[in-house]
XYZ file of C-alpha atoms in Angstrom:
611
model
C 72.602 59.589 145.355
C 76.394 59.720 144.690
C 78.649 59.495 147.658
C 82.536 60.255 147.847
C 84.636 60.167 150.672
C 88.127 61.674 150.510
C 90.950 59.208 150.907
C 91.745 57.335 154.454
C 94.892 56.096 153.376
C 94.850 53.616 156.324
C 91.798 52.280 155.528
C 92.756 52.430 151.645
C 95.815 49.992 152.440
C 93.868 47.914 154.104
C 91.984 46.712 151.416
C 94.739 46.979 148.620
C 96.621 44.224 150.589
C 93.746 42.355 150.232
C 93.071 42.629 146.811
C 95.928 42.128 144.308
C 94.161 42.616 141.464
C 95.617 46.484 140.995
C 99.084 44.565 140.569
C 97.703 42.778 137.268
C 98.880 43.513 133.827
C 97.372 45.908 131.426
C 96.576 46.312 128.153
C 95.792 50.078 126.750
C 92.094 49.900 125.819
C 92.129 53.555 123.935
C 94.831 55.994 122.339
C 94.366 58.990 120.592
C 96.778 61.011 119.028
C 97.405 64.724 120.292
C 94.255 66.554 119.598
C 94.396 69.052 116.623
C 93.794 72.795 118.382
C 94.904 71.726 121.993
C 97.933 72.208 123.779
C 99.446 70.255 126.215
C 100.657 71.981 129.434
C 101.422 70.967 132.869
C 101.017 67.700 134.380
C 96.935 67.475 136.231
C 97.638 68.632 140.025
C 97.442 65.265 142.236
C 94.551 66.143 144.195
C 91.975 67.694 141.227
C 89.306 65.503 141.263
C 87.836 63.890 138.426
C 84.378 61.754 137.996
C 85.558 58.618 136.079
C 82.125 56.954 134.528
C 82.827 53.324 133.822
C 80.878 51.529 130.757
C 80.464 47.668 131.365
C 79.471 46.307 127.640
C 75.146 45.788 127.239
C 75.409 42.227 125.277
C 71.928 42.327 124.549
C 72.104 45.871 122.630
C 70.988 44.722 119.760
C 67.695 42.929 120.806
C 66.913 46.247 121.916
C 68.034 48.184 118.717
C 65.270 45.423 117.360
C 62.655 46.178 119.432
C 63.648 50.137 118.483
C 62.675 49.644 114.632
C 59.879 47.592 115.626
C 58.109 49.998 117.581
C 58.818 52.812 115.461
C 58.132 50.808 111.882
C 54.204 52.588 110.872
C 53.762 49.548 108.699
C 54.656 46.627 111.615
C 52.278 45.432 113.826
C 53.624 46.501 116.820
C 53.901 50.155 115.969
C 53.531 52.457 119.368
C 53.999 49.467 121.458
C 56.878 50.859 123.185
C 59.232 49.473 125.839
C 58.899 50.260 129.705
C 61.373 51.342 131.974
C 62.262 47.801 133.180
C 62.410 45.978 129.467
C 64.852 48.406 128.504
C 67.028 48.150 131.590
C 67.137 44.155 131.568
C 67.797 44.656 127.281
C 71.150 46.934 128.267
C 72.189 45.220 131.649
C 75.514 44.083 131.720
C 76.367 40.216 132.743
C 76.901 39.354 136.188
C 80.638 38.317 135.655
C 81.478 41.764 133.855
C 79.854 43.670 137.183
C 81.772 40.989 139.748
C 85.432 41.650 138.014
C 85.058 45.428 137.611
C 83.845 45.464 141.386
C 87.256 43.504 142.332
C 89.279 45.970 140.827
C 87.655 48.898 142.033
C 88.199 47.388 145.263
C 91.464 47.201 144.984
C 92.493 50.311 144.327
C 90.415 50.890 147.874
C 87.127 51.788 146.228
C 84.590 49.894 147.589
C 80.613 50.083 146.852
C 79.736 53.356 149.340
C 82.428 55.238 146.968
C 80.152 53.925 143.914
C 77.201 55.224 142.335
C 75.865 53.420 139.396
C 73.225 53.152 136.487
C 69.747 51.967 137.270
C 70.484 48.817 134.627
C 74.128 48.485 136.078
C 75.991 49.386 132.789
C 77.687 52.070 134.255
C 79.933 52.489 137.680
C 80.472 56.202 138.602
C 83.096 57.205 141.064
C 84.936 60.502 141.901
C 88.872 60.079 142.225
C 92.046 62.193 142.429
C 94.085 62.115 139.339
C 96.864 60.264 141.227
C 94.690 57.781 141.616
C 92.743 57.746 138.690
C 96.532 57.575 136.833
C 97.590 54.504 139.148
C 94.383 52.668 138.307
C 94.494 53.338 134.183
C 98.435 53.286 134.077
C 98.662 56.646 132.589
C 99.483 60.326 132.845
C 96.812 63.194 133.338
C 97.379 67.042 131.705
C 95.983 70.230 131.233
C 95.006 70.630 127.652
C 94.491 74.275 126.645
C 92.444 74.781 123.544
C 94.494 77.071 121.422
C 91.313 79.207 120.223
C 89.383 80.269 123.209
C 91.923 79.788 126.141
C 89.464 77.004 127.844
C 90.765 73.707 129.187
C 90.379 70.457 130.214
C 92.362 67.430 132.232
C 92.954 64.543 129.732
C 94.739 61.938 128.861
C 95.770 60.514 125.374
C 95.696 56.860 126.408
C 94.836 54.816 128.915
C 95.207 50.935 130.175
C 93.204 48.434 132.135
C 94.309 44.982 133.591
C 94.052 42.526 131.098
C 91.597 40.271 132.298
C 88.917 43.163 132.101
C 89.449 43.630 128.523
C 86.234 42.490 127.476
C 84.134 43.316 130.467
C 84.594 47.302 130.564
C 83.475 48.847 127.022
C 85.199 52.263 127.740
C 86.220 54.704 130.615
C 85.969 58.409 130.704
C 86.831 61.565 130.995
C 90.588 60.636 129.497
C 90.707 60.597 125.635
C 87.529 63.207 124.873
C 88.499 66.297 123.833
C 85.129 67.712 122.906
C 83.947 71.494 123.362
C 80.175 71.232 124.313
C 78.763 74.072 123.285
C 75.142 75.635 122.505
C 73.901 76.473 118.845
C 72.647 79.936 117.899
C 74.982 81.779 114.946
C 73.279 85.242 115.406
C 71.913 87.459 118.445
C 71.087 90.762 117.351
C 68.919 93.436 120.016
C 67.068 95.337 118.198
C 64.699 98.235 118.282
C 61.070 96.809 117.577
C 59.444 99.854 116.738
C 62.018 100.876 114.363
C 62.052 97.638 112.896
C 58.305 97.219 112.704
C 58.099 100.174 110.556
C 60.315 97.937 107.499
C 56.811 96.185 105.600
C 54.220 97.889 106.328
C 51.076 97.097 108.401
C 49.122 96.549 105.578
C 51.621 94.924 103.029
C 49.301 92.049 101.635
C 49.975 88.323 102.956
C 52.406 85.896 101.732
C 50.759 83.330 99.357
C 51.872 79.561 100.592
C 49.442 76.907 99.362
C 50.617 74.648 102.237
C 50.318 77.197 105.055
C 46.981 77.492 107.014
C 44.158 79.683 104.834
C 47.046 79.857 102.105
C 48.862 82.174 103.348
C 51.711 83.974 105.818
C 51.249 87.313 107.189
C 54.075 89.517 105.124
C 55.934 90.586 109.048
C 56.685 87.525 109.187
C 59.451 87.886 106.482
C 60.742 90.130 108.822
C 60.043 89.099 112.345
C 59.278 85.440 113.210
C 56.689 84.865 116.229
C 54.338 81.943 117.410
C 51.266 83.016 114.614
C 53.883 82.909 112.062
C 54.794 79.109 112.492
C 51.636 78.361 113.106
C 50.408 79.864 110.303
C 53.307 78.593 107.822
C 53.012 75.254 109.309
C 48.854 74.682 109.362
C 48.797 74.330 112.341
C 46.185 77.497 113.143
C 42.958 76.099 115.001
C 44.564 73.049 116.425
C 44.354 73.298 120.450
C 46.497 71.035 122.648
C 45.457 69.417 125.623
C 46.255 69.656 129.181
C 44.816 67.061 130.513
C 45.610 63.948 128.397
C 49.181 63.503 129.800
C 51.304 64.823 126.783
C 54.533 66.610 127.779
C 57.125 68.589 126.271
C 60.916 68.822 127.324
C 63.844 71.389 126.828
C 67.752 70.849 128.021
C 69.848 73.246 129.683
C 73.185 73.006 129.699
C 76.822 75.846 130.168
C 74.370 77.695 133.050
C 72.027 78.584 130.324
C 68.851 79.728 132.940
C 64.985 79.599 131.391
C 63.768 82.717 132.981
C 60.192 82.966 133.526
C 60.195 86.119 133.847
C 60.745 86.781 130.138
C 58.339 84.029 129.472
C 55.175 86.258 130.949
C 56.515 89.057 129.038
C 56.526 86.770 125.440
C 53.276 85.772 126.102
C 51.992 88.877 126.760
C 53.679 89.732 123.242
C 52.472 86.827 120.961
C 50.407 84.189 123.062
C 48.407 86.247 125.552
C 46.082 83.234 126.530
C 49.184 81.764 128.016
C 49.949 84.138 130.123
C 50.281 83.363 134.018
C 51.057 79.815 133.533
C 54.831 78.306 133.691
C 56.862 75.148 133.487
C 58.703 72.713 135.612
C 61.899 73.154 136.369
C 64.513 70.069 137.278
C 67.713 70.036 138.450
C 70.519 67.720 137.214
C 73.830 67.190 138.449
C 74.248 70.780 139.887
C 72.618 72.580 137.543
C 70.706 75.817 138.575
C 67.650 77.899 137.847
C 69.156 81.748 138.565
C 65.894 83.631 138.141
C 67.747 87.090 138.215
C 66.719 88.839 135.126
C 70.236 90.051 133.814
C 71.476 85.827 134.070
C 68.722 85.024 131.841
C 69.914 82.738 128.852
C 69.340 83.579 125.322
C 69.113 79.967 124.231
C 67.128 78.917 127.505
C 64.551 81.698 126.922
C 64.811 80.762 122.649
C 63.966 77.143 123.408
C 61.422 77.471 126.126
C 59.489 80.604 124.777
C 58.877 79.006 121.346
C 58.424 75.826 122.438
C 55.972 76.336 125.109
C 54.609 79.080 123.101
C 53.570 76.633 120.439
C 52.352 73.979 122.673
C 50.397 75.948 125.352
C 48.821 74.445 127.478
C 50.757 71.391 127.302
C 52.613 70.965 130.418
C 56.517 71.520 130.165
C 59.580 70.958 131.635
C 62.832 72.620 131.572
C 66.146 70.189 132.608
C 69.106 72.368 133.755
C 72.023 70.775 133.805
C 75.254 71.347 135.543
C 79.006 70.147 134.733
C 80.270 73.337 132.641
C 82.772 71.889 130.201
C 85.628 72.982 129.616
C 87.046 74.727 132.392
C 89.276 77.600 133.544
C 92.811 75.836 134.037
C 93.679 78.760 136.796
C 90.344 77.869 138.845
C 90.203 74.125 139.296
C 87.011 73.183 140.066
C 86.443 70.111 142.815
C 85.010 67.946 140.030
C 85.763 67.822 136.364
C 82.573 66.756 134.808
C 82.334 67.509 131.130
C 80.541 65.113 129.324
C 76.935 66.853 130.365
C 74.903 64.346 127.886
C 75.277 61.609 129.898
C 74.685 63.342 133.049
C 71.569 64.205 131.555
C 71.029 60.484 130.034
C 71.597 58.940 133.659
C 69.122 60.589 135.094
C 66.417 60.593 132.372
C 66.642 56.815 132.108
C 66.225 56.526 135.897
C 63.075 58.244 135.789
C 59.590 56.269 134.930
C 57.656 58.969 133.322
C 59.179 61.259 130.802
C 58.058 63.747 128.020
C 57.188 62.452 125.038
C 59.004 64.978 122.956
C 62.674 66.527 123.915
C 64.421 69.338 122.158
C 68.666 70.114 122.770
C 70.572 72.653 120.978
C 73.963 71.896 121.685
C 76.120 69.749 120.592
C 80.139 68.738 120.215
C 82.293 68.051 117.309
C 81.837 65.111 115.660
C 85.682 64.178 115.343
C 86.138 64.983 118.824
C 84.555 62.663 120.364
C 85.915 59.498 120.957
C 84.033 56.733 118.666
C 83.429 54.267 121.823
C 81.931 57.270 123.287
C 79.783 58.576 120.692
C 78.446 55.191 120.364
C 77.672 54.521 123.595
C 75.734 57.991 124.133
C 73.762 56.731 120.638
C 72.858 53.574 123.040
C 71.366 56.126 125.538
C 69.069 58.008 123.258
C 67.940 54.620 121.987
C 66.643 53.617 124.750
C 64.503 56.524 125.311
C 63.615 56.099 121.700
C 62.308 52.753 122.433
C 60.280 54.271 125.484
C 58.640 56.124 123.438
C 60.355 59.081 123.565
C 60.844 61.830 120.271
C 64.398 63.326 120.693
C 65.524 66.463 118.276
C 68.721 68.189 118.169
C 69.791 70.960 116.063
C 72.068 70.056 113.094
C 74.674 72.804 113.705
C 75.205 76.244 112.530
C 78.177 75.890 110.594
C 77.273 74.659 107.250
C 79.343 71.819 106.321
C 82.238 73.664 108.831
C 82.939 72.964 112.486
C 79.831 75.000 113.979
C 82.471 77.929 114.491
C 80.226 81.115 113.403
C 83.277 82.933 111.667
C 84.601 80.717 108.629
C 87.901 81.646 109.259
C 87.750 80.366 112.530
C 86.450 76.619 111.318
C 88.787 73.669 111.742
C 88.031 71.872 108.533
C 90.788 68.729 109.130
C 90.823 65.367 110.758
C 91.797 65.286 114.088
C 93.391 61.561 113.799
C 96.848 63.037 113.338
C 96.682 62.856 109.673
C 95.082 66.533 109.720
C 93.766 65.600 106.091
C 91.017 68.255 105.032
C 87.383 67.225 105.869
C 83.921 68.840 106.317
C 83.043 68.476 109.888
C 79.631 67.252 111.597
C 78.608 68.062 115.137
C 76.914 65.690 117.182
C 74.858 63.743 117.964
C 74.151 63.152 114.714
C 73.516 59.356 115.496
C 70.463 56.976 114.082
C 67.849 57.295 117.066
C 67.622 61.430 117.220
C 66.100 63.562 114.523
C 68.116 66.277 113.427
C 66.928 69.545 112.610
C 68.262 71.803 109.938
C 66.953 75.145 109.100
C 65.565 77.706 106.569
C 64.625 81.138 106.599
C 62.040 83.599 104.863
C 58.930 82.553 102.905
C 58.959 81.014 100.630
C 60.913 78.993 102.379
C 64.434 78.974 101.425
C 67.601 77.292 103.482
C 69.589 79.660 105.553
C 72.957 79.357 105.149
C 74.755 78.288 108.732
C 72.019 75.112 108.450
C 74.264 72.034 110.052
C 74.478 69.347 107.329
C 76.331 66.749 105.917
C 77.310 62.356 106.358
C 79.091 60.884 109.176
C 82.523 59.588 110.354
C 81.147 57.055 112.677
C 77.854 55.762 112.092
C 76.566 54.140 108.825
C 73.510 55.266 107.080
C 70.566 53.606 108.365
C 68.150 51.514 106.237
C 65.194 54.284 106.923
C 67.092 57.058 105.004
C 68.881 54.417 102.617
C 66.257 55.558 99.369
C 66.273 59.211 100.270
C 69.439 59.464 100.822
C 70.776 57.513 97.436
C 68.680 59.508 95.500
C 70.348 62.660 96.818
C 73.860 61.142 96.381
C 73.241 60.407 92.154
C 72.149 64.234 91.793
C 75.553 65.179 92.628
C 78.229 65.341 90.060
C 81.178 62.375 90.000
C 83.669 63.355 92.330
C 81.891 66.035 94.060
C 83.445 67.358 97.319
C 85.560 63.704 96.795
C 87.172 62.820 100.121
C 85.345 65.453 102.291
C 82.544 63.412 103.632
C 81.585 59.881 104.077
C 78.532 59.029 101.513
C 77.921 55.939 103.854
C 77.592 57.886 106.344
C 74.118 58.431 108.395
C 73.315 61.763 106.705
C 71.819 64.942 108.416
C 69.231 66.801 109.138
C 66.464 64.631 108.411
C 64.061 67.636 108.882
C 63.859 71.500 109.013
C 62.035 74.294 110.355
C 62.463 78.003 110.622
C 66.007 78.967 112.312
C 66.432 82.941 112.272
C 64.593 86.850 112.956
C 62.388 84.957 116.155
C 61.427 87.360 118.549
C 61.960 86.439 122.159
C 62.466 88.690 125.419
C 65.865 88.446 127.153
C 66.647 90.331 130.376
C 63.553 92.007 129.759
C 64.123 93.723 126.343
C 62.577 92.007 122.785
C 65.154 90.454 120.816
C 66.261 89.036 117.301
C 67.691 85.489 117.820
C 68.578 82.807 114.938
C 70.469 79.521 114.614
C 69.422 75.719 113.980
C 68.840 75.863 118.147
C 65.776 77.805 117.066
C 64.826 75.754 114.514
C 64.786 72.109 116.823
C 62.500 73.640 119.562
C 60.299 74.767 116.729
C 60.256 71.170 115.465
C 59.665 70.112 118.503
C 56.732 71.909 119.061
C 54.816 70.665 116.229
C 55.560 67.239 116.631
C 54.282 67.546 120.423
C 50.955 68.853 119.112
C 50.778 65.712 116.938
C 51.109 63.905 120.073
C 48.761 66.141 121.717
C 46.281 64.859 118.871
C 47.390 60.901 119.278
C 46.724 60.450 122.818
C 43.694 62.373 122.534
C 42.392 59.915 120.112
C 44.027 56.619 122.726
C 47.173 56.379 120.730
C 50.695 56.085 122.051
C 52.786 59.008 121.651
C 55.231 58.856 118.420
C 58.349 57.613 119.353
C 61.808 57.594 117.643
C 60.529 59.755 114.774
C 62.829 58.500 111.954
C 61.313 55.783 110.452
C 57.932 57.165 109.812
C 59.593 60.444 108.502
C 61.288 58.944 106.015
C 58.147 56.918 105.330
C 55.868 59.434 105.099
C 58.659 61.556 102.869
C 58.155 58.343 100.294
C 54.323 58.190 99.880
C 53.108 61.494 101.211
C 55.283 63.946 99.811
C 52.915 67.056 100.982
C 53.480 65.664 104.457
C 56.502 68.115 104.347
C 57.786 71.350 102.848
C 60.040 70.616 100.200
C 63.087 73.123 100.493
C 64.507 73.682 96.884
C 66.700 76.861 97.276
C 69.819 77.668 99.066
C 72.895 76.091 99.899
C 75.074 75.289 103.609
C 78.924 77.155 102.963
C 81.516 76.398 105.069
C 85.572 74.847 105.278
C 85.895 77.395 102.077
C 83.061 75.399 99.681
C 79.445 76.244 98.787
C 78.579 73.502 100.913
C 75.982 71.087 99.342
C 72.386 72.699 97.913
C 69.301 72.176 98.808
C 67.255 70.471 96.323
C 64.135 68.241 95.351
C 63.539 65.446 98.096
C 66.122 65.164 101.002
C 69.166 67.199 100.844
C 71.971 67.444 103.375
C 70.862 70.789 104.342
C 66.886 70.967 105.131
C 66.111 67.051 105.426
C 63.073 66.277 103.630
C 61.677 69.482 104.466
C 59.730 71.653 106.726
C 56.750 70.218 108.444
C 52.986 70.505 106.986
C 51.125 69.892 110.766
C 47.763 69.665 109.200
C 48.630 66.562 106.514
C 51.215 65.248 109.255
C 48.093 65.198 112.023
C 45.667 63.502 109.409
C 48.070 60.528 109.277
C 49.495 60.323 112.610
C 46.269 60.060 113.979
C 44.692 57.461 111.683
C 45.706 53.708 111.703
C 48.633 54.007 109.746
C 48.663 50.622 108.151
C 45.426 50.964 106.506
C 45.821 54.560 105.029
C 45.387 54.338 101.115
C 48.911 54.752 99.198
C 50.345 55.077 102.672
């Protein structure tokens, strides 16, 4: 448990006499310059308190990155033979030294180890501080930043400093240069009258001929309305029954007070999966998060994510995480804390825990650029570890086509935000190498929808498992295409895509029309839980960091996936890029074909023939 006492200056003294180290000299460790769309305002009152999360460096990253593609490589010989709880911590711990200098200056700025609350490995220190202290101890100045667009705020710094001597023993310190806007995913919400709406194709309009689908074919409503027998159907996955009993799990986040309501969730089975109805999920609270069960706080994207998730993967048991630490905030209500980097909230107490759901979706995300690169990459560390636990993580790719996310184009902020404002599409994140992104399409046949999230990276480099696909992609295109707007070194996104608009779910009681990538990851994420479902049926271990064998499969098993041909991701005032044969940086490799996917996941892999 975290612990915080407010100051006893008496006491304080006492131990800054004793420790000089606060008088050393520093060196700035990070410096941004002003953030594009944010305006500066007053100085951070004194006394606002702010949670300042610490990262000591992991020196032995990389063995565990190795252990990562080991694990999660279907052709090496210890595929599925992932990591425990402990492995991983004593793979990210940080040396003893690093720990023993950062605790000397803590303490001498009075905080001593009842004022701490740290990782379970020890690679990060967690303490709650006033900004005049938290200013004294980084040598730096604390504002309110106002961002210009929605009137939201948040205390930050541009720069900050630490003594010398610690240079290479703390990795990073935040909240001070991130200037992110966490937000959820979903580009349309539209209630709608269902009977007037059902009466659009009519009841006996013939099905929907898709060789790849289950039987062959799509029932025509579903061109219209998307429910649970529709992916099912489009994605062969009709006649496959998960179990209950053979310790599979699937997860959902919850972040910005978004609250699952269960509620709704009897009335959407009732509506699409009746012989679900009466049974739940789990919910568990992180960091102050909630679980409001009044019907008029219900969340559209809690209810999206849960309904279709579960939906698909009844009876496997599931678990909702609600997470607290809104960011940004109000600057006229100061809150007692300023926690807004919810991810890692979220990270530190996943990683704590020794059992966890084999497949997690999220549909939020920030703004690529707006994170701070030490930052981003030491989130990516995170999810790698629960990668190399065995652990399938998807997050939606974004719903602003190559844009910002912003669902009005005129609203997208299509320029770097390094102070050389230079034009540039814009990813959100994570988009890092140990997640699976998921992009979306629409109708069927299949096409892409337009708002799907797509596009290369600023920060991290393409990794080897998407290095063919990827290439291949990048000679289609024309010389000089879209020159200077993206990164073709970059890791591309989505790797993978799924349905993402017209699903059906009940909100505050009432049926509604709901689209965005945010429905297409928890749709993902179902049918990669029922392939779990089917592996540790069979004795398997559960899939893992997905990736690899994705972009494996893609290479020798083509039919594995949908291939989306049509349709194209707009945004920052271009067409976007198109989708096209293979991967493109709209729909991935495609849509998932559950049937094919099960056949192989469930076989020894390294003895399949041509696989």
């Amino acid at each position: 448990m975290r612990s915080f006492s407010l100051w006893v200056p008496i006491a304080f003294a006492a131990v800054v006499f004793a420790v000089p180290a606060k008088d050393c000299a520093h060196k700035v460790k990070e410096r941004v310059p002003p953030p594009r769309g944010w305006t500066k305002s007053a100085p951070a009152p004194a006394d606002h308190i702010i949670e300042l999360r610490i990262a000591l460096p992991q020196p032995k990253f990389s063995e565990l990155e190795q252990h990562l593609y080991e694990v999660s490589d279907p052709f090496g010989t210890r595929y599925g033979q992932h990591l425990s709880k402990e492995e991983v911590e004593s793979l990210i711990a940080p040396e003893p030294e690093s720990i023993h200098l950062v605790n000397e200056w803590l303490a001498s700025h009075g905080l001593i180890e009842e004022n701490l609350s740290r990782s379970p490995a020890k690679d990060w220190v967690i303490v709650k501080v006033p900004v005049s202290l938290a200013e004294e101890m980084l040598k730096t100045e604390y504002h309110v930043w106002t961002h210009d667009a929605s009137g939201d705020a948040v205390v930050r710094t541009t720069a900050y400093s630490i003594p010398e001597h610690l240079d290479d023993h703390v990795e990073l310190i935040q909240p001070t240069t991130s200037f992110s806007r966490f937000r959820n995913l979903k580009t349309s919400f539209r209630i709608n009258d269902a009977q007037e709406k059902s009466a659009l194709i009519p009841a006996d309009a013939p099905p929907i001929s898709v060789p790849s689908a289950s039987g062959g074919h799509v029932d025509a409503s579903c061109n219209q309305t998307i429910t649970i027998t529709c992916l099912l159907e489009l994605y062969n996955a009709v006649g496959f029954k998960a179990s209950a009993h053979n310790g599979n799990q699937i997860g959902i986040t919850g972040y910005l007070e978004q609250f699952a309501n269960k509620h709704d969730l009897q009335l959407f089975y009732a509506d699409q999966r009746p012989d679900a109805l009466n049974s739940s999920f789990k919910t568990i609270l992180i960091n102050g998060g909630e679980n409001n069960q009044t019907l008029s706080e219900a969340g559209a994207e809690a209810n999206l994510d849960t309904q279709f998730a579960y939906g698909l993967t009844f009876p496997t048991p599931g678990t909702f995480f609600s997470t607290g630490g809104r960011p940004p905030f109000k600057p006229d209500t100061l809150t007692p804390s300023d926690t807004n980097e919810p991810y890692s909230e979220w990270l530190d107490f996943v990683l704590a825990q020794k059992t966890l759901p084999q497949t997690i979706s999220t549909s939020y995300a920030d703004d690529e650029q707006t994170v701070p690169v030490s930052f981003a990459k030491r989130v990516c560390n995170g999810f790698a570890q629960l990668g190399a636990r065995g652990v399938s993580l998807m997050f939606s790719s974004g719903d602003g086509g190559v844009g910002d996310g912003e669902e009005d184009p005129a609203l997208q902020q299509c320029f770097t935000n390094d102070g050389r404002n230079v034009t540039r599409f814009v990813l959100s994140v994570p988009r890092v190498p140990f997640v699976t992104a998921v992009g979306g399409t629409i109708h069927i046949p299949e096409t892409a929808v337009f708002f799907s999230g797509g596009g290369f990276s600023d920060v991290f480099p393409r990794p080897a498992y998407q290095e063919l696909a990827v290439s291949k992609f990048l000679d289609t295109l024309a010389p000089g295409t879209y020159k200077g707007l993206f990164n073709p070194n970059g890791r591309a996104i989505p790797d993978v895509a799924a349905q993402a608009d017209l699903f059906r779910i009940f909100l505050s009681g009432r049926p509604v029309s709901i689209g965005g990538t945010s429905a297409a990851a928890p749709t993902f994420s179902g049918i990669v839980s029922l392939l779990n479902s089917a592996r540790l049926s069979k004795g398997l271990p559960p899939l893992g960091f997905l990736n690899p064998l994705i972009y494996t499969i893609h290479a020798l098993e083509a039919s594995a996936f949908n291939d989306i041909t049509v349709g194209n991701n707009p945004g920052c005032g271009t067409p976007g890029f198109n989708a096209t044969k293979g991967w493109d940086p709209v729909t991935g490799v495609g849509t998932p074909n559950f049937g094919k996917l099960k056949d192989i996941v469930t076989l020894d892999l390294l003895h399949i023939p041509g696989l």
